[in-house]
Amino acid sequence: MDVYESALDLVGGTPLVRLRTRGPAAVYAKLEYLSVGGSAKDRIALRMIERAEKDGLLLPGGTVVEATSGNTGIGLALVAAEKGYRTVLVVSDRVSEEKVATLRAFGAEVVIRPGALPRQHPDHPMNHAAHLAATTPGAWLANQYDNPANPEAHYLTTGPEIWRQTRGRVTHLVSCIGTGGTISGAGRYLKEVSDHTIQVIGADPASSVYAGGDGRPYFIEAAGHFLHPDTAHDVWPTSYHPGVVDRIVPVADRHALHTLRQLAREQGLLVGGSAGTALAAAHQVAAEAGPDALVVVILPDSGRQYLSKYFNDTWMLRLGFLDGDASAARVDDAVSEDRDAPTCPYLNTHTPVGEALEVLRAAKGRGAEPVVPAGPCPAGPGRRPTAPELTGSATLASLESALRDGRATPADPLSGHLEPPLPQLGYGESARDALDTLAARAQDTAVVLRDGCAQALVTSAELRAVLSRPR
Ligand SMILES: Cc1ncc(COP(=O)(O)O)c(C=O)c1O
């Protein structure tokens, strides 16, 4: 019979499909979403658990613990379910709802922790998972970031599959870098087997530190390396072996998102955000390579996990990734500032109250109540805060009253005197919808986002003025 004995036999073994591209080089996509758990992470989950069993670290009746952005959790949960282990997963609150629901469907217990914390914070998902593993009897921490079985899984399976499937004709491998396991393992295998002729190329969100970015938040889940501004000591995963990688192509979130939406609409492949990042980089690599090049790009997971985000026009519009309907009055029409200059005022939470007051007084005259967004992003020109960094706001009225009442001194950090964050609007949203949003939140001022970053402030008076203009 042509059958499999268990779900575990359906881990990996994914197909390569040729993509239609403009240049002469061939581009083949490795569809990791066709692995049994829906992502490349099934491979490492199986390998890490089998290793732990072999090393006596995971015994019958034991508990698998991990901090995971989702896919590794799904892989671990399904392998653990099949083998009869309990699973406890710590995920960041930035992970999509679909991923969390999938983890629970496999019987895993899910603990949600804030994603926007510096690495040393005890509530950071990785520290919380380590704490749970240390305090739960029979628990084993998978630790994909530093587990040699992670790159090893790709060295033993992903790399050899690609070599076999292309009959040794592959010339370039393009992969995202999250933990680094995929690119380090598959890349090392392909380099070794090809006598080091294959080029291994990392694809990275433009602000990720792997690509040389400043580590500010980006909107592609599971790829790259984010750096909280208060991080004392940045730690890179030891699953990532930078020496295997020949170059890294930074990809702006907008480019990645439009690439993956286009792939679904034009080639019938529904893939996740990091696949969009990898594919955008692969197009660039293919465009620069000759006609004999055969580029393999790894598409780690399915777009079904992101229907509420990357394939949802409301989400895309709100964050400023879509232009919207240019025939209607839009938020953009109310933004007078030069688009290329960072004009949105912003206060860092460490700013002394006295200094914040000066910024607020300068902002006076914009809205009825002078208000400036605030958060952990370092202030200063050239660094636009991203949407997740707009964690609060400061108003002139409340700071002045705090000083008057003696609740604050001018030297206090602003962090103790913040108001809730301002509403956020995408530049492409209709001015009418934007006014409704402000009215529903009983606010007069909002932050306008473009490409996920604060571009400017807009007031309801400015939006009303745009609507009353003849078009
Ligand atoms: C959605 C997604 N993107 C990117 C990656 C990056 O892979 P790695 O952690 O091996 O670097 C993964 C891993 O499979 C993933 O699931």
XYZ file of C-alpha atoms and ligand atoms in Angstrom:
487
model
C 0.000 0.000 0.000
C 1.181 3.521 -0.765
C 0.511 4.888 2.719
C 2.239 6.566 5.675
C 2.340 5.066 9.139
C 1.873 8.317 11.101
C 1.743 12.103 10.816
C 5.462 12.157 11.592
C 6.230 10.525 8.242
C 4.673 13.576 6.577
C 7.165 16.054 8.043
C 9.146 17.799 5.274
C 9.481 16.187 1.855
C 8.016 19.344 0.311
C 7.804 20.043 -3.452
C 9.656 22.623 -5.537
C 7.524 24.568 -8.002
C 8.760 26.850 -10.767
C 7.586 30.442 -10.503
C 6.869 32.681 -13.468
C 9.435 35.467 -13.334
C 10.548 38.182 -15.722
C 14.300 37.517 -15.950
C 16.096 34.600 -17.648
C 17.078 32.833 -14.398
C 14.819 30.031 -13.142
C 13.243 30.536 -9.725
C 11.843 27.533 -7.864
C 9.861 27.878 -4.647
C 10.135 25.261 -1.918
C 6.626 25.032 -0.532
C 7.204 24.349 3.120
C 3.538 24.925 3.898
C 2.895 21.490 2.410
C 4.632 19.814 5.344
C 2.115 18.175 7.672
C 1.995 20.997 10.248
C 2.073 23.698 7.591
C 5.600 25.047 7.915
C 9.349 24.462 7.749
C 9.347 24.233 11.530
C 7.895 20.704 11.532
C 11.353 19.523 10.553
C 13.113 21.071 13.533
C 10.344 20.113 15.970
C 10.739 16.436 15.087
C 14.528 16.571 15.176
C 14.718 18.498 18.472
C 12.262 16.148 20.231
C 13.963 13.012 18.924
C 17.343 14.383 20.030
C 15.991 15.204 23.499
C 14.545 11.707 23.785
C 17.846 10.175 22.748
C 19.804 12.343 25.189
C 17.415 11.424 28.038
C 16.236 15.044 28.438
C 12.617 14.265 27.560
C 11.109 11.232 29.243
C 7.661 9.610 28.849
C 5.003 11.815 30.496
C 7.274 14.858 30.111
C 6.366 18.414 29.067
C 7.691 20.232 26.022
C 8.158 23.986 26.664
C 9.111 26.641 24.113
C 8.903 30.349 23.339
C 7.719 30.467 19.766
C 6.191 32.847 17.257
C 3.846 30.066 16.284
C 5.139 27.665 13.683
C 7.690 25.947 15.909
C 4.907 25.641 18.460
C 2.646 24.002 15.889
C 5.417 21.578 14.936
C 6.220 20.804 18.575
C 2.528 20.484 19.489
C 1.818 18.033 16.687
C 4.927 15.918 17.294
C 4.251 15.969 21.064
C 0.575 15.065 20.484
C 1.604 12.117 18.344
C 4.138 10.988 20.951
C 1.981 11.700 24.030
C 3.809 14.656 25.643
C 2.201 17.736 27.221
C 3.112 21.038 25.503
C 3.286 24.557 27.000
C 4.053 27.378 24.563
C 4.848 31.027 25.322
C 3.980 33.347 22.439
C 4.239 37.086 21.962
C 1.051 39.134 21.756
C 2.036 40.136 18.197
C 1.395 36.657 16.863
C -1.677 36.233 14.676
C -4.879 34.856 16.199
C -4.946 32.036 13.676
C -1.603 30.709 14.893
C -2.660 30.751 18.545
C -5.928 28.959 17.685
C -3.977 26.294 15.794
C -1.682 25.677 18.779
C -4.685 25.191 21.029
C -6.306 22.847 18.485
C -3.301 20.511 18.838
C -3.891 20.489 22.595
C -1.048 22.829 23.536
C -1.368 25.213 26.484
C -0.626 28.757 25.296
C 0.765 31.542 27.491
C 0.726 35.022 25.895
C 3.380 37.571 26.875
C 4.092 41.108 25.540
C 6.328 41.104 22.463
C 7.611 44.661 22.793
C 9.940 44.043 25.733
C 13.705 44.225 25.961
C 15.371 40.806 25.963
C 16.422 41.072 29.634
C 12.855 41.681 30.888
C 11.589 38.696 32.958
C 8.284 38.732 31.015
C 10.048 38.488 27.635
C 8.627 35.278 26.081
C 12.042 33.580 26.029
C 12.747 34.340 29.701
C 9.250 33.287 30.702
C 9.592 29.977 28.829
C 12.960 29.317 30.500
C 11.369 30.026 33.892
C 8.467 27.638 33.173
C 10.842 24.898 32.036
C 12.972 25.320 35.157
C 10.004 25.180 37.533
C 7.848 22.444 35.903
C 8.778 18.856 36.829
C 9.676 16.740 33.777
C 9.833 19.799 31.504
C 12.274 20.195 28.633
C 12.917 23.540 26.918
C 13.227 23.038 23.160
C 15.115 26.354 22.746
C 15.113 26.502 18.951
C 17.316 29.607 19.068
C 20.258 27.721 20.530
C 19.496 24.070 19.844
C 21.991 22.475 17.408
C 19.201 20.095 16.311
C 17.526 23.100 14.603
C 20.131 23.764 11.868
C 20.907 20.040 11.886
C 17.315 19.227 10.821
C 17.728 21.428 7.749
C 21.227 20.068 7.093
C 19.811 16.547 7.110
C 16.528 17.139 5.243
C 15.910 20.529 3.552
C 19.361 20.799 1.962
C 19.467 17.223 0.588
C 15.893 17.542 -0.740
C 16.806 20.687 -2.701
C 19.949 19.077 -4.096
C 18.044 15.956 -5.151
C 15.048 17.823 -6.546
C 17.207 20.100 -8.732
C 19.570 17.241 -9.624
C 22.432 19.365 -8.359
C 21.621 22.318 -10.644
C 20.739 24.763 -7.867
C 23.034 27.823 -7.965
C 21.436 30.130 -5.352
C 19.545 29.477 -2.121
C 17.394 32.314 -0.750
C 15.915 32.028 2.733
C 14.641 34.257 5.500
C 16.575 34.319 8.746
C 14.604 33.955 11.963
C 16.395 31.588 14.309
C 18.768 31.060 11.394
C 18.282 27.290 11.419
C 16.981 26.988 7.848
C 19.651 29.058 6.132
C 22.495 27.719 8.305
C 21.583 24.032 7.922
C 20.328 23.913 4.322
C 22.966 26.446 3.275
C 25.832 24.481 4.822
C 24.683 21.232 3.203
C 24.353 22.836 -0.234
C 27.754 24.531 0.064
C 29.439 21.281 1.054
C 27.789 19.170 -1.635
C 28.461 21.750 -4.395
C 32.098 22.313 -3.510
C 31.115 25.758 -2.229
C 29.835 27.052 -5.559
C 26.286 27.714 -4.367
C 25.478 31.232 -3.229
C 23.520 31.393 0.028
C 21.470 34.572 0.353
C 19.562 35.767 3.407
C 16.351 37.768 3.003
C 15.624 40.120 5.870
C 13.104 42.790 6.855
C 14.890 46.073 6.145
C 14.988 47.228 9.780
C 16.114 43.836 11.172
C 19.600 43.870 12.626
C 20.704 40.866 10.508
C 20.453 43.125 7.435
C 22.264 45.923 9.264
C 19.050 47.737 10.239
C 18.503 49.486 13.570
C 16.235 46.701 14.861
C 13.024 48.756 15.012
C 9.783 46.756 14.811
C 8.621 45.460 11.431
C 5.446 43.705 10.375
C 6.733 40.415 8.948
C 6.250 37.681 11.544
C 8.946 35.120 12.326
C 11.718 36.616 10.182
C 14.607 38.896 11.096
C 15.841 40.081 14.469
C 14.043 42.875 16.327
C 15.931 44.979 18.849
C 14.085 46.795 21.614
C 15.767 50.202 22.156
C 16.264 49.388 25.863
C 17.997 46.059 25.155
C 21.151 46.035 27.267
C 22.972 43.277 25.422
C 21.796 41.969 22.046
C 22.023 38.193 21.757
C 21.902 36.463 18.378
C 20.698 32.871 18.214
C 23.499 30.322 18.015
C 21.277 28.411 15.540
C 22.294 31.144 13.079
C 25.727 30.644 11.505
C 26.416 33.929 9.664
C 29.548 32.411 8.067
C 27.339 30.264 5.797
C 25.613 33.327 4.336
C 27.216 35.105 1.370
C 25.001 38.178 1.467
C 21.797 39.520 2.947
C 19.170 41.357 0.915
C 17.112 43.809 3.001
C 13.458 43.936 1.937
C 11.051 46.702 2.962
C 7.817 45.409 4.502
C 5.731 47.143 1.811
C 7.649 45.332 -0.937
C 7.341 41.958 0.840
C 3.606 42.406 1.422
C 2.827 43.428 -2.136
C 4.984 40.562 -3.457
C 3.087 37.939 -1.489
C -0.338 39.382 -2.329
C 0.629 39.347 -5.996
C 1.874 35.731 -5.792
C -1.527 34.575 -4.494
C -3.424 36.505 -7.167
C -1.216 35.626 -10.121
C 0.277 32.211 -9.392
C -2.173 30.539 -7.016
C 0.247 30.223 -4.098
C -0.969 31.529 -0.733
C 2.081 32.062 1.455
C 2.999 33.959 4.627
C 4.738 37.282 5.168
C 8.270 35.967 5.507
C 7.754 34.118 2.220
C 7.004 37.520 0.697
C 10.303 38.834 2.083
C 12.188 35.802 0.735
C 10.497 35.969 -2.643
C 11.164 39.692 -3.086
C 14.858 38.988 -2.381
C 14.819 35.989 -4.771
C 13.448 38.206 -7.572
C 16.352 40.598 -6.999
C 18.894 37.761 -6.945
C 17.399 36.253 -10.128
C 17.420 39.618 -11.890
C 21.143 39.980 -11.190
C 22.034 36.357 -12.069
C 22.671 34.917 -15.543
C 20.370 32.662 -17.590
C 22.025 29.519 -16.197
C 21.130 30.399 -12.631
C 18.662 28.254 -10.728
C 17.425 30.067 -7.664
C 15.650 28.121 -4.922
C 13.638 30.216 -2.502
C 12.223 28.794 0.697
C 8.624 29.811 1.403
C 8.282 28.840 5.089
C 4.525 28.818 5.673
C 1.009 29.410 4.377
C -0.895 32.657 3.954
C -3.918 31.089 5.652
C -2.321 31.979 8.978
C -2.348 35.658 8.068
C -5.757 36.206 6.471
C -6.562 38.798 9.155
C -3.340 40.697 8.423
C -1.472 40.596 5.132
C -4.504 39.600 3.051
C -6.875 41.934 4.886
C -7.201 45.335 3.155
C -8.433 47.017 6.358
C -5.256 45.952 8.210
C -3.080 46.982 5.266
C -4.811 50.379 4.910
C -4.677 51.180 8.634
C -0.927 50.627 8.799
C -0.321 52.662 5.666
C 0.618 49.868 3.278
C -2.153 50.644 0.730
C -2.923 53.840 -1.192
C -6.706 53.438 -0.822
C -9.253 55.003 -3.148
C -7.565 58.034 -4.698
C -10.890 59.254 -6.153
C -12.210 59.960 -2.620
C -10.930 62.457 -0.047
C -8.244 60.587 1.904
C -6.301 61.137 5.108
C -3.263 61.834 2.923
C -4.995 64.931 1.549
C -5.088 66.368 5.080
C -1.367 65.801 5.649
C 0.453 68.883 4.498
C 3.938 67.909 5.644
C 6.694 66.817 3.314
C 6.308 63.042 3.034
C 10.067 62.426 3.027
C 10.832 64.400 6.156
C 9.981 62.937 9.562
C 7.523 65.518 10.780
C 5.539 63.673 13.405
C 6.423 64.982 16.865
C 7.291 62.189 19.284
C 8.462 61.950 22.869
C 10.617 59.203 24.282
C 9.297 57.835 27.585
C 12.624 58.665 29.307
C 12.305 62.376 28.388
C 12.095 64.618 31.498
C 8.657 66.168 31.989
C 10.156 69.685 31.739
C 11.550 68.967 28.254
C 8.308 67.283 27.167
C 6.427 70.455 28.109
C 8.562 72.479 25.695
C 7.785 70.052 22.862
C 4.076 70.214 23.712
C 4.058 74.004 23.838
C 5.662 74.078 20.383
C 2.922 71.714 19.183
C 0.244 74.092 20.499
C -2.118 75.371 17.897
C -2.506 72.115 15.992
C -5.522 70.707 17.796
C -7.768 71.937 20.553
C -5.605 70.046 23.092
C -1.883 69.862 22.327
C -0.912 66.197 22.388
C 2.187 64.318 21.231
C 2.580 60.533 20.849
C 5.129 58.886 23.110
C 6.891 55.558 23.479
C 10.212 53.693 23.625
C 11.554 54.774 20.203
C 14.661 56.970 20.524
C 13.583 60.502 19.613
C 15.378 62.488 16.971
C 15.344 63.238 13.296
C 15.578 60.392 10.777
C 14.019 57.765 13.021
C 10.308 57.476 12.472
C 8.542 55.631 15.271
C 6.676 52.544 14.109
C 3.058 51.771 15.043
C 3.996 49.392 17.918
C 6.225 52.119 19.370
C 3.270 54.509 19.765
C 2.509 53.133 23.215
C 1.218 56.312 24.867
C 0.766 60.051 24.532
C 1.440 63.199 26.513
C -0.895 66.168 26.738
C 0.007 69.714 27.713
C -2.996 69.991 30.038
C -2.257 66.875 32.092
C 1.478 67.584 32.450
C 0.841 71.168 33.519
C -1.714 70.043 36.083
C 0.637 67.300 37.389
C 3.347 69.940 37.918
C 0.910 72.338 39.576
C -0.399 69.659 41.966
C 3.089 68.444 42.828
C 2.435 64.995 41.280
C 5.400 65.582 38.957
C 8.674 67.471 38.938
C 10.313 68.764 35.742
C 13.077 66.140 36.137
C 10.687 63.139 36.304
C 10.717 60.804 33.326
C 7.637 61.122 31.161
C 6.871 57.398 31.570
C 4.975 57.976 34.835
C 2.709 60.623 33.297
C 1.488 59.119 30.048
C -2.012 59.064 28.587
C -3.355 56.256 26.366
C -1.999 56.109 22.798
C -3.570 58.251 20.073
C -5.728 56.610 17.412
C -3.795 55.531 14.310
C -4.919 56.116 10.714
C -3.404 54.943 7.439
C -2.589 57.658 4.913
C -4.797 55.911 2.320
C -7.935 55.697 4.491
C -10.916 57.773 3.454
C -11.171 61.055 5.358
C -14.800 60.256 6.198
C -13.932 56.869 7.783
C -11.058 58.560 9.611
C -13.406 61.148 11.113
C -15.707 58.328 12.247
C -12.745 56.588 13.898
C -11.800 59.768 15.764
C -15.406 60.358 16.833
C -15.761 56.757 18.066
C -12.614 57.193 20.172
C -13.703 60.682 21.334
C -10.342 62.045 20.182
C -9.411 65.110 18.206
C -5.936 64.105 16.998
C -4.584 60.919 15.366
C -1.218 59.672 14.142
C -1.039 59.093 10.383
C 0.881 55.959 9.404
C 2.761 55.264 6.183
C 4.583 51.949 5.767
C 3.798 51.187 9.424
C 5.609 54.328 10.663
C 4.307 57.613 12.100
C 4.273 60.179 9.331
C 2.361 63.101 10.817
C -0.399 64.158 13.172
C -3.826 64.965 11.814
C -6.764 66.653 13.559
C -10.484 66.281 12.955
C -10.614 69.934 11.804
C -8.034 69.157 9.103
C -10.014 66.081 7.992
C -13.251 68.102 7.871
C -11.509 70.781 5.795
C -10.459 68.156 3.254
C -14.004 66.822 3.029
C -15.454 70.267 2.409
C -12.978 71.016 -0.406
C -14.485 70.662 -3.916
C -12.942 67.682 -5.755
C 7.002 31.902 8.935
C 8.471 31.696 9.058
N 9.290 32.629 8.601
C 10.624 32.534 8.726
C 11.195 31.442 9.296
C 12.681 31.492 9.469
O 13.323 30.314 9.631
P 14.500 30.087 10.657
O 13.952 30.235 12.041
O 14.931 28.702 10.369
O 15.557 31.075 10.395
C 10.354 30.413 9.689
C 10.859 29.133 10.070
O 10.435 28.119 9.568
C 8.968 30.549 9.619
O 8.113 29.626 10.065
